[in-house]
mmCIF file of C-alpha atoms in Angstrom:
data_model
loop_
_atom_site.group_PDB
_atom_site.id
_atom_site.type_symbol
_atom_site.label_atom_id
_atom_site.label_comp_id
_atom_site.label_asym_id
_atom_site.label_seq_id
_atom_site.Cartn_x
_atom_site.Cartn_y
_atom_site.Cartn_z
ATOM 1 C CA MET A 1 9.899 19.040 -8.766
ATOM 2 C CA LEU A 2 9.572 17.798 -12.191
ATOM 3 C CA GLN A 3 10.592 15.380 -14.005
ATOM 4 C CA THR A 4 9.719 13.783 -17.539
ATOM 5 C CA LYS A 5 10.868 11.552 -20.865
ATOM 6 C CA ARG A 6 8.324 13.978 -23.110
ATOM 7 C CA PRO A 7 9.548 15.378 -25.678
ATOM 8 C CA GLU A 8 7.580 18.484 -25.219
ATOM 9 C CA PHE A 9 9.603 19.617 -22.640
ATOM 10 C CA LYS A 10 12.442 21.013 -23.101
ATOM 11 C CA GLY A 11 14.827 19.036 -20.432
ATOM 12 C CA SER A 12 13.971 16.599 -17.836
ATOM 13 C CA ASN A 13 14.101 18.313 -14.200
ATOM 14 C CA PHE A 14 12.071 21.059 -12.990
ATOM 15 C CA GLU A 15 11.282 22.769 -9.940
ATOM 16 C CA VAL A 16 9.478 25.858 -10.012
ATOM 17 C CA GLU A 17 7.102 27.592 -6.901
ATOM 18 C CA ARG A 18 3.813 28.486 -7.477
ATOM 19 C CA ARG A 19 1.187 29.922 -5.734
ATOM 20 C CA TYR A 20 -2.759 28.917 -5.573
ATOM 21 C CA SER A 21 -3.322 32.309 -7.824
ATOM 22 C CA GLU A 22 -1.210 30.862 -10.342
ATOM 23 C CA PHE A 23 -3.244 26.988 -10.428
ATOM 24 C CA GLU A 24 -6.495 29.301 -10.997
ATOM 25 C CA TRP A 25 -4.784 30.635 -13.696
ATOM 26 C CA ILE A 26 -3.564 27.107 -15.292
ATOM 27 C CA ARG A 27 -7.361 25.500 -14.621
ATOM 28 C CA SER A 28 -9.152 28.340 -16.217
ATOM 29 C CA ARG A 29 -6.824 28.937 -19.513
ATOM 30 C CA LEU A 30 -7.061 24.931 -19.830
ATOM 31 C CA ALA A 31 -11.131 25.690 -19.347
ATOM 32 C CA ARG A 32 -11.265 28.192 -21.807
ATOM 33 C CA SER A 33 -9.482 26.761 -23.805
ATOM 34 C CA TYR A 34 -11.160 23.065 -24.030
ATOM 35 C CA PRO A 35 -14.220 23.965 -22.929
ATOM 36 C CA ALA A 36 -15.566 20.428 -24.591
ATOM 37 C CA LEU A 37 -13.187 18.379 -22.160
ATOM 38 C CA PHE A 38 -12.985 17.551 -18.394
ATOM 39 C CA VAL A 39 -10.252 19.919 -16.280
ATOM 40 C CA PRO A 40 -9.091 18.730 -13.070
ATOM 41 C CA PRO A 41 -11.050 20.788 -9.686
ATOM 42 C CA LEU A 42 -8.951 22.450 -8.083
ATOM 43 C CA PRO A 43 -9.504 22.133 -3.765
ATOM 44 C CA GLY A 44 -12.025 24.510 -3.061
ATOM 45 C CA LYS A 45 -11.093 27.907 -1.456
ATOM 46 C CA MET A 46 -11.627 27.182 2.638
ATOM 47 C CA LEU A 47 -12.565 29.590 4.924
ATOM 48 C CA THR A 48 -10.687 30.775 7.310
ATOM 49 C CA THR A 49 -9.188 33.386 9.121
ATOM 50 C CA ALA A 50 -5.560 35.517 8.148
ATOM 51 C CA LEU A 51 -4.037 32.386 10.759
ATOM 52 C CA ASP A 52 -5.339 29.852 9.819
ATOM 53 C CA ARG A 53 -4.240 29.905 5.819
ATOM 54 C CA PHE A 54 -0.873 29.375 7.069
ATOM 55 C CA SER A 55 -1.697 26.793 9.536
ATOM 56 C CA ASP A 56 0.220 23.368 8.889
ATOM 57 C CA ASP A 57 -3.175 21.725 8.794
ATOM 58 C CA PHE A 58 -4.408 24.291 6.430
ATOM 59 C CA LEU A 59 -1.104 23.720 4.263
ATOM 60 C CA ALA A 60 -1.065 20.022 4.204
ATOM 61 C CA ALA A 61 -4.949 19.723 3.012
ATOM 62 C CA ARG A 62 -3.772 22.267 0.298
ATOM 63 C CA SER A 63 -0.860 20.537 -0.834
ATOM 64 C CA SER A 64 -2.977 17.565 -1.292
ATOM 65 C CA GLY A 65 -5.260 18.719 -3.195
ATOM 66 C CA LEU A 66 -3.200 20.525 -5.474
ATOM 67 C CA ASN A 67 -1.048 17.758 -5.702
ATOM 68 C CA THR A 68 -4.027 15.636 -6.775
ATOM 69 C CA PHE A 69 -4.692 18.436 -9.141
ATOM 70 C CA LEU A 70 -1.727 18.155 -11.040
ATOM 71 C CA HIS A 71 -1.397 14.244 -11.059
ATOM 72 C CA ARG A 72 -4.594 14.278 -12.862
ATOM 73 C CA LEU A 73 -3.471 17.011 -14.971
ATOM 74 C CA SER A 74 -0.253 15.423 -16.143
ATOM 75 C CA GLN A 75 -2.219 12.255 -16.594
ATOM 76 C CA HIS A 76 -4.262 13.668 -19.576
ATOM 77 C CA PRO A 77 -2.989 13.224 -22.834
ATOM 78 C CA LEU A 78 -3.887 16.770 -23.988
ATOM 79 C CA LEU A 79 -4.081 19.066 -21.175
ATOM 80 C CA SER A 80 -0.649 17.889 -19.929
ATOM 81 C CA ALA A 81 0.786 18.660 -23.695
ATOM 82 C CA ASP A 82 -0.987 21.739 -23.964
ATOM 83 C CA PRO A 83 1.624 24.990 -24.066
ATOM 84 C CA ASP A 84 0.474 26.781 -20.999
ATOM 85 C CA THR A 85 0.805 23.656 -18.672
ATOM 86 C CA ILE A 86 3.964 23.209 -20.269
ATOM 87 C CA ALA A 87 4.672 27.042 -18.991
ATOM 88 C CA PHE A 88 3.164 26.291 -15.768
ATOM 89 C CA PHE A 89 5.432 23.209 -15.084
ATOM 90 C CA THR A 90 8.529 24.836 -16.445
ATOM 91 C CA LEU A 91 8.619 28.367 -16.277
ATOM 92 C CA LEU A 92 10.573 30.284 -13.161
ATOM 93 C CA ASN A 93 8.504 33.772 -12.448
ATOM 94 C CA ASP A 94 8.782 36.608 -10.861
ATOM 95 C CA VAL A 95 6.723 35.633 -7.574
ATOM 96 C CA SER A 96 8.444 37.288 -4.779
ATOM 97 C CA ILE A 97 8.925 34.604 -1.925
ATOM 98 C CA HIS A 98 10.689 37.169 0.013
ATOM 99 C CA SER A 99 7.145 39.168 0.943
ATOM 100 C CA ALA A 100 6.577 38.504 4.930
ATOM 101 C CA GLY A 101 4.731 35.525 5.556
ATOM 102 C CA LEU A 102 4.013 34.155 2.012
ATOM 103 C CA ARG A 103 3.983 30.695 1.689
ATOM 104 C CA VAL A 104 3.978 28.873 -1.715
ATOM 105 C CA ILE A 105 3.127 25.306 -2.820
ATOM 106 C CA ILE A 106 6.345 23.137 -3.865
ATOM 107 C CA PHE A 107 4.978 20.141 -6.091
ATOM 108 C CA THR A 108 6.924 16.720 -6.574
ATOM 109 C CA LEU A 109 5.559 15.102 -10.075
ATOM 110 C CA SER A 110 6.652 12.721 -12.885
ATOM 111 C CA LEU A 111 5.779 12.912 -15.974
ATOM 112 C CA LEU A 112 7.320 9.639 -17.441
#
């Protein structure tokens, strides 16, 4: 859930689901668009077996790292106002959440 009062956003409350690959996409886009700026890092990809990546401990660690990334991104005046960032925070996507075993990251963030 995203709550904001910022004028760049068309609305004030958004709830979206994102996969790790989408976090990689936004970070990559911002790094290319702003090569002179420090774009916050994502949590590293951890070496896991197929079962480990669905464990509660793994998901909690990854979720925490991604929330840190989102918080740092949201605090940057230029990066948080970028159209790709706004799209990332607000647009619903067609990611199939009905696939067997698919887990998505749901985040809560305030941009006030």
